[in-house]
Amino acid sequence: MDLAEIMQVYFSASMIKPIFIRTARAVCAQDSFSSNDLLQPVRTLSGNRFTYLEPNYQDYFTIMQLRRMSRITRLGLVTAIECLRDAGDTQPEAIITGTGKGSLTDTEKFIHSVREFAEGTLNPSPFIQSTYNSLNGLIGLHHQINSYNSTYVHSGFSLEHALLDAAFQLNEQSIQTALVGSFEEMTPEHYIIKEKLDFWKKEIDGPDAIMKSSPGAISGEGSFFFFLDYQQGAAPLQLVDLTLLFEPGEGAVLHAMDSMLEQHGLGWDQLDVYLSGRNQDSRYEHYYEKVEQRLSATTHQLHFKHLSGEFDTAAGFGLWSAVRMAEKNQLFPSMIRKQGSTQSMDYMLLYNQYYGKQHSIYLLKKT
Amino acid sequence: MPSVFITGMGIVSALGNGTAIQREKLAAGVSGLGPAAFLNSIHKTEFPFGEVPFSTEELFSRLAEYSKLQQSRLQALGALALEECFTGLEQKPAGIRQGLINATTVGGMTDIEDRYFELIKPEQMEPDMSWAAGLDCATGTEHLARQFDLTDFVTTISTACSSSANAIQFGARLLQQGVLDRVVCGGVDSLTRFTVNGFNSLKNLDRNACKPFDANRNGLNLGEGAAYLLLESERTLEKTGNKPLAILSGYANFNEAFHPTAPSPEGLGAYEAMKRTLEKAGISPASVSYINAHGTATLNNDEAESMAIHRLFGKTVPPFASTKVYTGHTLAASGAIEAVFSLLSLQHQEIYPALNFETPIEATGLIPCQTYRQMQVEHILSNSFGFGGNNASLLFSKYD
């Protein structure tokens, strides 16, 4: 590893002081929403696109309200509402979201209507909802939350930068609580665009295809919200540290993990759970393989993208799983790839990368 | 909180390329608004626009280096402002961690929208499809970060019209938390058919040059451009030896839960954003020398902002004006563009005239400063308010 790489890793170590995650909610291709866990058998998915198992919106909104909201707006809003309800606090002091693509449905609808009506009189609703921070505004409106509010739109770092922004403010105690979340959808049109950019697997045969290594990933969707607190209270999980690496060299990821663990006085054999964003995309698997080689036999190895598919903010599915497994004190059976020897689940490491560019490493601790 | 120093700035807007031409035109009261030449829209001559007066090819020809950029108007605009930001400064000092906090509302939409319908035909493939990634907001940011060696931390913020004001705030936090030694913050947006039709569908566009804070104002004019500030911590200044242009002494973001696109009539969000910014800086409203208002000239914004100014400053409102009538509303770039204007005022101890103002808004009677004035400028409060109730304010202070 050259000096520049070492410097990069050194620089990114220990970005935050620890904060607590009080509640977490998830909507994705699995039935993660109704019970808020995945202890039950999972849905068997096939094909090259995993899509949302959508909640029953009529439990939340009137028909009139629903008519005005697009797909991802409804989804994101419901996820946020339940996360706040679980937390027993509808007045967080910040609302911060991350999304790689925002409401694609609205963006596309508006592009089409500009052409169809030759730039004439157009319905402004899709334009308004295509704005990346429109969901933030709607969450605020729903509960009358006057607070700090921001939206990160940086691909595979979107959720992590939202978490980091909240962590900074919790650390400096300018706020005591924050609602942080991500939302992502895939549309048939955008699937084609990303297909041309070689995002997806070419051939899918049978339900095991997702487990086979080949160039490309399976497309997925997910919306995740977290209630963050500077105090422990009843929070099941602590976000101890977060390290982000942009286009790191081959050895930089392991080096970052080494220094992160060292910084917190931990050895590899003290990791009880490893949550991996591995998605069987053969072009970037070497990053994950290197980490797996380093793991101790005590550590349970869990994967999650065979259940959700791949998307910019998919690490949120891993983080939601960590929170809920900590709360239930039980691993999600469908995620276990390799059973470890440990009986405890104190420390968890979550590693995710998005097409080799944005890498994130979360160090988590069960309270 | 540790101090945040501004050591570099760069800008391109409808007024031209670079800070010198901006100052010249602002001081002379010359607006950059006019019919659009490069925007591909049937509305290009129907409304005035703050279009940057160069074709995309011309923009690239003005760049010293662009080998890592894509053929993109967004990236060319961003690169011009970034290049100026580093004028006379070392671009990548050894051992300095530096990043880019960018802001945009629609990313590379300008570069994609004319070819969108080919793009979604599965059979239509080209040998190099990498341009198709332009719809992702991260794409332009990452190309710019690689070109200017700003890769230790790279992100993009999108909160509509307050985007780059929020980028500056996040950058300040990254310095104050010690994650970075220095950081370039700002934003870029290029005119797109998508956004022009969006604002037109909201009936928010004035067919004439906009009239900020005038009782008879009739909407905004859209613009494009880019601007970036280089922020350094005190410790970094010791290493780089750079001389600060000014200090970022306060900032706040406050969301009011009132309406998806309109502010509350009494301007609660604007009031809180300004008040909290002054509190963070530890200065009283009476110490503010000048307010660079958001002043889009929409019916709602200017009324709400006036009410908020009136409430915060009482009977002694400092000189204020909106520069949207010079550049058009440059959306995600506007917070950074107006930060550069604020820094010019601090550097040269002068303020620039509001244009197109005739009649004050009845409820507040506020009258913007209408003449070029040389005066003592210590602190400038700059406002950026956006869709979704997102309000951000920044306070820039003179460095002695």
PDB file of C-alpha atoms in Angstrom, chain B residues 1-242:
ATOM      1  CA  MET B   1     -16.635  26.656  18.160  1.00  0.00           C
ATOM      2  CA  PRO B   2     -13.328  26.887  16.292  1.00  0.00           C
ATOM      3  CA  SER B   3     -13.218  29.692  13.710  1.00  0.00           C
ATOM      4  CA  VAL B   4     -13.759  29.011  10.031  1.00  0.00           C
ATOM      5  CA  PHE B   5     -11.700  31.137   7.645  1.00  0.00           C
ATOM      6  CA  ILE B   6     -12.403  31.728   3.978  1.00  0.00           C
ATOM      7  CA  THR B   7      -9.193  31.791   1.958  1.00  0.00           C
ATOM      8  CA  GLY B   8     -10.383  31.410  -1.616  1.00  0.00           C
ATOM      9  CA  MET B   9     -13.418  32.049  -3.784  1.00  0.00           C
ATOM     10  CA  GLY B  10     -14.454  31.501  -7.363  1.00  0.00           C
ATOM     11  CA  ILE B  11     -17.537  32.273  -9.374  1.00  0.00           C
ATOM     12  CA  VAL B  12     -19.184  32.185 -12.777  1.00  0.00           C
ATOM     13  CA  SER B  13     -22.636  33.702 -13.316  1.00  0.00           C
ATOM     14  CA  ALA B  14     -24.684  35.635 -15.847  1.00  0.00           C
ATOM     15  CA  LEU B  15     -22.443  38.584 -14.989  1.00  0.00           C
ATOM     16  CA  GLY B  16     -19.465  36.700 -16.424  1.00  0.00           C
ATOM     17  CA  ASN B  17     -16.542  34.550 -15.414  1.00  0.00           C
ATOM     18  CA  GLY B  18     -14.581  35.466 -12.289  1.00  0.00           C
ATOM     19  CA  THR B  19     -14.945  37.756  -9.290  1.00  0.00           C
ATOM     20  CA  ALA B  20     -13.521  40.875 -10.994  1.00  0.00           C
ATOM     21  CA  ILE B  21     -16.280  41.129 -13.586  1.00  0.00           C
ATOM     22  CA  GLN B  22     -18.948  40.416 -10.951  1.00  0.00           C
ATOM     23  CA  ARG B  23     -17.756  43.338  -8.840  1.00  0.00           C
ATOM     24  CA  GLU B  24     -17.505  45.663 -11.824  1.00  0.00           C
ATOM     25  CA  LYS B  25     -21.096  44.965 -12.903  1.00  0.00           C
ATOM     26  CA  LEU B  26     -22.554  44.970  -9.387  1.00  0.00           C
ATOM     27  CA  ALA B  27     -20.953  48.335  -8.647  1.00  0.00           C
ATOM     28  CA  ALA B  28     -22.194  49.773 -11.932  1.00  0.00           C
ATOM     29  CA  GLY B  29     -25.699  48.349 -11.465  1.00  0.00           C
ATOM     30  CA  VAL B  30     -25.553  46.285 -14.670  1.00  0.00           C
ATOM     31  CA  SER B  31     -27.836  43.224 -14.699  1.00  0.00           C
ATOM     32  CA  GLY B  32     -26.946  39.983 -16.476  1.00  0.00           C
ATOM     33  CA  LEU B  33     -30.580  39.155 -17.277  1.00  0.00           C
ATOM     34  CA  GLY B  34     -31.712  38.726 -20.876  1.00  0.00           C
ATOM     35  CA  PRO B  35     -33.037  36.209 -23.395  1.00  0.00           C
ATOM     36  CA  ALA B  36     -31.342  32.807 -23.251  1.00  0.00           C
ATOM     37  CA  ALA B  37     -29.079  31.735 -26.118  1.00  0.00           C
ATOM     38  CA  PHE B  38     -28.054  28.215 -25.140  1.00  0.00           C
ATOM     39  CA  LEU B  39     -31.079  26.933 -23.206  1.00  0.00           C
ATOM     40  CA  ASN B  40     -33.067  24.512 -25.360  1.00  0.00           C
ATOM     41  CA  SER B  41     -36.634  25.610 -24.574  1.00  0.00           C
ATOM     42  CA  ILE B  42     -39.501  27.326 -26.350  1.00  0.00           C
ATOM     43  CA  HIS B  43     -39.488  29.758 -23.417  1.00  0.00           C
ATOM     44  CA  LYS B  44     -35.940  30.938 -24.061  1.00  0.00           C
ATOM     45  CA  THR B  45     -36.931  34.405 -25.255  1.00  0.00           C
ATOM     46  CA  GLU B  46     -40.306  34.595 -23.501  1.00  0.00           C
ATOM     47  CA  PHE B  47     -38.760  35.146 -20.063  1.00  0.00           C
ATOM     48  CA  PRO B  48     -35.525  36.870 -19.072  1.00  0.00           C
ATOM     49  CA  PHE B  49     -32.824  34.479 -17.835  1.00  0.00           C
ATOM     50  CA  GLY B  50     -29.545  34.812 -16.015  1.00  0.00           C
ATOM     51  CA  GLU B  51     -27.723  32.579 -18.485  1.00  0.00           C
ATOM     52  CA  VAL B  52     -23.922  32.385 -18.346  1.00  0.00           C
ATOM     53  CA  PRO B  53     -22.978  34.140 -21.625  1.00  0.00           C
ATOM     54  CA  PHE B  54     -20.846  31.325 -23.066  1.00  0.00           C
ATOM     55  CA  SER B  55     -21.584  28.112 -24.904  1.00  0.00           C
ATOM     56  CA  THR B  56     -20.449  24.907 -23.212  1.00  0.00           C
ATOM     57  CA  GLU B  57     -17.519  24.676 -25.680  1.00  0.00           C
ATOM     58  CA  GLU B  58     -16.495  28.225 -24.792  1.00  0.00           C
ATOM     59  CA  LEU B  59     -16.669  27.377 -21.096  1.00  0.00           C
ATOM     60  CA  PHE B  60     -14.298  24.440 -21.633  1.00  0.00           C
ATOM     61  CA  SER B  61     -11.940  26.560 -23.724  1.00  0.00           C
ATOM     62  CA  ARG B  62     -11.495  28.888 -20.757  1.00  0.00           C
ATOM     63  CA  LEU B  63     -10.388  26.067 -18.460  1.00  0.00           C
ATOM     64  CA  ALA B  64      -6.690  25.430 -17.957  1.00  0.00           C
ATOM     65  CA  GLU B  65      -7.245  21.720 -17.336  1.00  0.00           C
ATOM     66  CA  TYR B  66     -10.273  19.450 -17.764  1.00  0.00           C
ATOM     67  CA  SER B  67      -8.928  15.990 -18.541  1.00  0.00           C
ATOM     68  CA  LYS B  68     -10.971  14.364 -15.740  1.00  0.00           C
ATOM     69  CA  LEU B  69     -14.286  16.042 -16.600  1.00  0.00           C
ATOM     70  CA  GLN B  70     -17.119  14.838 -18.810  1.00  0.00           C
ATOM     71  CA  GLN B  71     -18.588  16.837 -21.696  1.00  0.00           C
ATOM     72  CA  SER B  72     -21.065  18.620 -19.433  1.00  0.00           C
ATOM     73  CA  ARG B  73     -22.211  22.209 -18.980  1.00  0.00           C
ATOM     74  CA  LEU B  74     -22.705  21.553 -15.271  1.00  0.00           C
ATOM     75  CA  GLN B  75     -19.147  20.309 -14.824  1.00  0.00           C
ATOM     76  CA  ALA B  76     -17.647  23.105 -16.967  1.00  0.00           C
ATOM     77  CA  LEU B  77     -19.404  25.766 -14.877  1.00  0.00           C
ATOM     78  CA  GLY B  78     -18.294  24.084 -11.658  1.00  0.00           C
ATOM     79  CA  ALA B  79     -14.707  23.750 -12.873  1.00  0.00           C
ATOM     80  CA  LEU B  80     -14.426  27.428 -13.844  1.00  0.00           C
ATOM     81  CA  ALA B  81     -15.466  28.513 -10.354  1.00  0.00           C
ATOM     82  CA  LEU B  82     -13.203  25.908  -8.691  1.00  0.00           C
ATOM     83  CA  GLU B  83     -10.228  26.956 -10.808  1.00  0.00           C
ATOM     84  CA  GLU B  84     -10.612  30.574  -9.687  1.00  0.00           C
ATOM     85  CA  CYS B  85     -11.070  29.444  -6.086  1.00  0.00           C
ATOM     86  CA  PHE B  86      -7.475  28.152  -6.077  1.00  0.00           C
ATOM     87  CA  THR B  87      -5.947  31.177  -7.867  1.00  0.00           C
ATOM     88  CA  GLY B  88      -2.589  31.926  -6.259  1.00  0.00           C
ATOM     89  CA  LEU B  89      -3.040  29.070  -3.762  1.00  0.00           C
ATOM     90  CA  GLU B  90      -1.463  25.651  -3.635  1.00  0.00           C
ATOM     91  CA  GLN B  91      -4.072  23.184  -4.849  1.00  0.00           C
ATOM     92  CA  LYS B  92      -3.020  20.160  -2.809  1.00  0.00           C
ATOM     93  CA  PRO B  93      -0.575  20.971  -0.016  1.00  0.00           C
ATOM     94  CA  ALA B  94       1.180  17.897   1.397  1.00  0.00           C
ATOM     95  CA  GLY B  95      -0.469  16.332   4.443  1.00  0.00           C
ATOM     96  CA  ILE B  96      -3.652  18.398   4.123  1.00  0.00           C
ATOM     97  CA  ARG B  97      -6.975  16.533   4.132  1.00  0.00           C
ATOM     98  CA  GLN B  98      -9.318  18.322   1.765  1.00  0.00           C
ATOM     99  CA  GLY B  99     -12.775  17.649   0.376  1.00  0.00           C
ATOM    100  CA  LEU B 100     -15.599  18.984  -1.776  1.00  0.00           C
ATOM    101  CA  ILE B 101     -19.106  19.715  -0.506  1.00  0.00           C
ATOM    102  CA  ASN B 102     -21.121  20.410  -3.622  1.00  0.00           C
ATOM    103  CA  ALA B 103     -24.761  21.359  -4.112  1.00  0.00           C
ATOM    104  CA  THR B 104     -27.112  20.997  -7.052  1.00  0.00           C
ATOM    105  CA  THR B 105     -30.866  20.770  -7.619  1.00  0.00           C
ATOM    106  CA  VAL B 106     -31.007  18.541 -10.706  1.00  0.00           C
ATOM    107  CA  GLY B 107     -27.407  17.418 -11.334  1.00  0.00           C
ATOM    108  CA  GLY B 108     -26.609  16.941 -15.013  1.00  0.00           C
ATOM    109  CA  MET B 109     -30.206  17.285 -16.259  1.00  0.00           C
ATOM    110  CA  THR B 110     -29.114  19.921 -18.833  1.00  0.00           C
ATOM    111  CA  ASP B 111     -26.633  17.482 -20.297  1.00  0.00           C
ATOM    112  CA  ILE B 112     -29.125  14.590 -20.422  1.00  0.00           C
ATOM    113  CA  GLU B 113     -32.587  15.983 -21.161  1.00  0.00           C
ATOM    114  CA  ASP B 114     -32.164  16.373 -24.933  1.00  0.00           C
ATOM    115  CA  ARG B 115     -31.137  12.718 -25.223  1.00  0.00           C
ATOM    116  CA  TYR B 116     -33.366  11.254 -22.534  1.00  0.00           C
ATOM    117  CA  PHE B 117     -35.755   9.510 -24.888  1.00  0.00           C
ATOM    118  CA  GLU B 118     -32.924   7.699 -26.697  1.00  0.00           C
ATOM    119  CA  LEU B 119     -31.469   6.811 -23.342  1.00  0.00           C
ATOM    120  CA  ILE B 120     -34.534   4.869 -22.246  1.00  0.00           C
ATOM    121  CA  LYS B 121     -34.689   2.773 -25.433  1.00  0.00           C
ATOM    122  CA  PRO B 122     -33.026  -0.507 -24.450  1.00  0.00           C
ATOM    123  CA  GLU B 123     -31.692  -1.205 -27.952  1.00  0.00           C
ATOM    124  CA  GLN B 124     -30.000   2.157 -28.404  1.00  0.00           C
ATOM    125  CA  MET B 125     -26.432   1.643 -27.216  1.00  0.00           C
ATOM    126  CA  GLU B 126     -23.206   3.535 -27.820  1.00  0.00           C
ATOM    127  CA  PRO B 127     -19.664   2.312 -27.228  1.00  0.00           C
ATOM    128  CA  ASP B 128     -19.264   4.776 -24.368  1.00  0.00           C
ATOM    129  CA  MET B 129     -22.363   5.226 -22.245  1.00  0.00           C
ATOM    130  CA  SER B 130     -20.663   6.925 -19.273  1.00  0.00           C
ATOM    131  CA  TRP B 131     -22.453  10.230 -19.961  1.00  0.00           C
ATOM    132  CA  ALA B 132     -25.704   8.504 -18.933  1.00  0.00           C
ATOM    133  CA  ALA B 133     -24.593   8.665 -15.292  1.00  0.00           C
ATOM    134  CA  GLY B 134     -25.126  12.442 -15.360  1.00  0.00           C
ATOM    135  CA  LEU B 135     -28.646  12.180 -13.928  1.00  0.00           C
ATOM    136  CA  ASP B 136     -27.123  11.143 -10.579  1.00  0.00           C
ATOM    137  CA  CYS B 137     -26.223  14.263  -8.600  1.00  0.00           C
ATOM    138  CA  ALA B 138     -23.041  12.558  -7.349  1.00  0.00           C
ATOM    139  CA  THR B 139     -21.584  12.178 -10.843  1.00  0.00           C
ATOM    140  CA  GLY B 140     -20.708  15.816 -11.530  1.00  0.00           C
ATOM    141  CA  THR B 141     -19.425  16.298  -7.986  1.00  0.00           C
ATOM    142  CA  GLU B 142     -17.085  13.313  -8.217  1.00  0.00           C
ATOM    143  CA  HIS B 143     -15.632  14.378 -11.559  1.00  0.00           C
ATOM    144  CA  LEU B 144     -14.950  17.842 -10.141  1.00  0.00           C
ATOM    145  CA  ALA B 145     -13.459  16.373  -6.949  1.00  0.00           C
ATOM    146  CA  ARG B 146     -11.051  14.202  -8.944  1.00  0.00           C
ATOM    147  CA  GLN B 147     -10.083  17.084 -11.236  1.00  0.00           C
ATOM    148  CA  PHE B 148      -9.232  19.357  -8.310  1.00  0.00           C
ATOM    149  CA  ASP B 149      -7.785  16.770  -5.881  1.00  0.00           C
ATOM    150  CA  LEU B 150     -10.591  17.134  -3.346  1.00  0.00           C
ATOM    151  CA  THR B 151     -11.236  13.432  -2.737  1.00  0.00           C
ATOM    152  CA  ASP B 152     -10.673  12.999   1.016  1.00  0.00           C
ATOM    153  CA  PHE B 153     -14.374  13.732   1.513  1.00  0.00           C
ATOM    154  CA  VAL B 154     -16.898  14.161  -1.290  1.00  0.00           C
ATOM    155  CA  THR B 155     -20.608  14.838  -1.004  1.00  0.00           C
ATOM    156  CA  THR B 156     -23.569  16.563  -2.632  1.00  0.00           C
ATOM    157  CA  ILE B 157     -26.447  18.345  -0.911  1.00  0.00           C
ATOM    158  CA  SER B 158     -29.817  19.082  -2.468  1.00  0.00           C
ATOM    159  CA  THR B 159     -32.296  21.174  -0.496  1.00  0.00           C
ATOM    160  CA  ALA B 160     -33.637  23.195  -3.427  1.00  0.00           C
ATOM    161  CA  CYS B 161     -32.755  26.909  -3.300  1.00  0.00           C
ATOM    162  CA  SER B 162     -30.860  26.719   0.011  1.00  0.00           C
ATOM    163  CA  SER B 163     -28.576  23.872  -1.158  1.00  0.00           C
ATOM    164  CA  SER B 164     -25.209  25.641  -1.285  1.00  0.00           C
ATOM    165  CA  ALA B 165     -25.857  27.589   1.930  1.00  0.00           C
ATOM    166  CA  ASN B 166     -26.321  24.172   3.552  1.00  0.00           C
ATOM    167  CA  ALA B 167     -23.169  22.901   1.814  1.00  0.00           C
ATOM    168  CA  ILE B 168     -21.193  25.752   3.408  1.00  0.00           C
ATOM    169  CA  GLN B 169     -22.648  24.847   6.826  1.00  0.00           C
ATOM    170  CA  PHE B 170     -21.780  21.171   6.501  1.00  0.00           C
ATOM    171  CA  GLY B 171     -18.269  22.071   5.321  1.00  0.00           C
ATOM    172  CA  ALA B 172     -17.827  24.317   8.354  1.00  0.00           C
ATOM    173  CA  ARG B 173     -18.855  21.414  10.618  1.00  0.00           C
ATOM    174  CA  LEU B 174     -16.374  19.052   8.940  1.00  0.00           C
ATOM    175  CA  LEU B 175     -13.601  21.550   9.766  1.00  0.00           C
ATOM    176  CA  GLN B 176     -14.828  22.205  13.281  1.00  0.00           C
ATOM    177  CA  GLN B 177     -15.085  18.469  14.031  1.00  0.00           C
ATOM    178  CA  GLY B 178     -11.561  17.970  12.719  1.00  0.00           C
ATOM    179  CA  VAL B 179     -12.570  15.559   9.925  1.00  0.00           C
ATOM    180  CA  LEU B 180     -10.922  17.786   7.295  1.00  0.00           C
ATOM    181  CA  ASP B 181      -8.199  20.452   7.303  1.00  0.00           C
ATOM    182  CA  ARG B 182      -9.797  22.417   4.551  1.00  0.00           C
ATOM    183  CA  VAL B 183     -12.867  22.083   2.402  1.00  0.00           C
ATOM    184  CA  VAL B 184     -14.290  23.610  -0.739  1.00  0.00           C
ATOM    185  CA  CYS B 185     -18.035  24.299  -0.449  1.00  0.00           C
ATOM    186  CA  GLY B 186     -20.518  25.696  -2.902  1.00  0.00           C
ATOM    187  CA  GLY B 187     -22.914  24.778  -5.638  1.00  0.00           C
ATOM    188  CA  VAL B 188     -23.652  24.636  -9.326  1.00  0.00           C
ATOM    189  CA  ASP B 189     -26.791  24.544 -11.443  1.00  0.00           C
ATOM    190  CA  SER B 190     -27.161  24.948 -15.196  1.00  0.00           C
ATOM    191  CA  LEU B 191     -30.371  26.132 -16.859  1.00  0.00           C
ATOM    192  CA  THR B 192     -32.582  23.223 -17.914  1.00  0.00           C
ATOM    193  CA  ARG B 193     -35.833  22.866 -19.780  1.00  0.00           C
ATOM    194  CA  PHE B 194     -36.959  20.692 -16.847  1.00  0.00           C
ATOM    195  CA  THR B 195     -36.577  23.431 -14.233  1.00  0.00           C
ATOM    196  CA  VAL B 196     -37.782  26.265 -16.461  1.00  0.00           C
ATOM    197  CA  ASN B 197     -41.014  24.373 -17.088  1.00  0.00           C
ATOM    198  CA  GLY B 198     -41.223  23.451 -13.418  1.00  0.00           C
ATOM    199  CA  PHE B 199     -41.190  27.061 -12.271  1.00  0.00           C
ATOM    200  CA  ASN B 200     -43.432  28.038 -15.168  1.00  0.00           C
ATOM    201  CA  SER B 201     -45.966  25.406 -14.069  1.00  0.00           C
ATOM    202  CA  LEU B 202     -45.890  26.999 -10.610  1.00  0.00           C
ATOM    203  CA  LYS B 203     -46.590  30.351 -12.309  1.00  0.00           C
ATOM    204  CA  ASN B 204     -43.559  31.763 -10.566  1.00  0.00           C
ATOM    205  CA  LEU B 205     -41.722  33.321 -13.526  1.00  0.00           C
ATOM    206  CA  ASP B 206     -41.827  37.036 -14.305  1.00  0.00           C
ATOM    207  CA  ARG B 207     -41.944  37.945 -18.007  1.00  0.00           C
ATOM    208  CA  ASN B 208     -39.866  41.015 -17.203  1.00  0.00           C
ATOM    209  CA  ALA B 209     -36.767  41.501 -15.101  1.00  0.00           C
ATOM    210  CA  CYS B 210     -37.741  40.655 -11.517  1.00  0.00           C
ATOM    211  CA  LYS B 211     -38.484  43.350  -8.912  1.00  0.00           C
ATOM    212  CA  PRO B 212     -37.247  42.124  -5.521  1.00  0.00           C
ATOM    213  CA  PHE B 213     -39.073  43.641  -2.517  1.00  0.00           C
ATOM    214  CA  ASP B 214     -41.306  45.783  -4.727  1.00  0.00           C
ATOM    215  CA  ALA B 215     -45.022  45.867  -3.970  1.00  0.00           C
ATOM    216  CA  ASN B 216     -45.674  45.124  -7.662  1.00  0.00           C
ATOM    217  CA  ARG B 217     -43.227  42.242  -7.994  1.00  0.00           C
ATOM    218  CA  ASN B 218     -44.401  39.438 -10.181  1.00  0.00           C
ATOM    219  CA  GLY B 219     -42.157  36.426  -9.790  1.00  0.00           C
ATOM    220  CA  LEU B 220     -38.581  35.327 -10.312  1.00  0.00           C
ATOM    221  CA  ASN B 221     -36.164  34.909 -13.214  1.00  0.00           C
ATOM    222  CA  LEU B 222     -34.121  31.718 -13.400  1.00  0.00           C
ATOM    223  CA  GLY B 223     -30.360  31.796 -13.740  1.00  0.00           C
ATOM    224  CA  GLU B 224     -27.370  29.483 -13.767  1.00  0.00           C
ATOM    225  CA  GLY B 225     -23.835  29.510 -12.480  1.00  0.00           C
ATOM    226  CA  ALA B 226     -21.433  28.166  -9.914  1.00  0.00           C
ATOM    227  CA  ALA B 227     -19.510  29.463  -6.945  1.00  0.00           C
ATOM    228  CA  TYR B 228     -17.219  27.913  -4.343  1.00  0.00           C
ATOM    229  CA  LEU B 229     -15.496  29.032  -1.159  1.00  0.00           C
ATOM    230  CA  LEU B 230     -12.332  27.498   0.243  1.00  0.00           C
ATOM    231  CA  LEU B 231     -12.676  27.130   4.025  1.00  0.00           C
ATOM    232  CA  GLU B 232      -9.670  26.528   6.290  1.00  0.00           C
ATOM    233  CA  SER B 233      -9.308  26.021  10.033  1.00  0.00           C
ATOM    234  CA  GLU B 234      -6.897  28.060  12.118  1.00  0.00           C
ATOM    235  CA  ARG B 235      -4.466  25.148  12.323  1.00  0.00           C
ATOM    236  CA  THR B 236      -4.539  24.796   8.555  1.00  0.00           C
ATOM    237  CA  LEU B 237      -3.770  28.490   8.073  1.00  0.00           C
ATOM    238  CA  GLU B 238      -0.562  27.938  10.013  1.00  0.00           C
ATOM    239  CA  LYS B 239       0.428  25.234   7.550  1.00  0.00           C
ATOM    240  CA  THR B 240      -0.705  26.880   4.301  1.00  0.00           C
ATOM    241  CA  GLY B 241       0.197  30.446   5.242  1.00  0.00           C
ATOM    242  CA  ASN B 242      -2.915  31.581   3.366  1.00  0.00           C
TER     243      ASN B 242
END
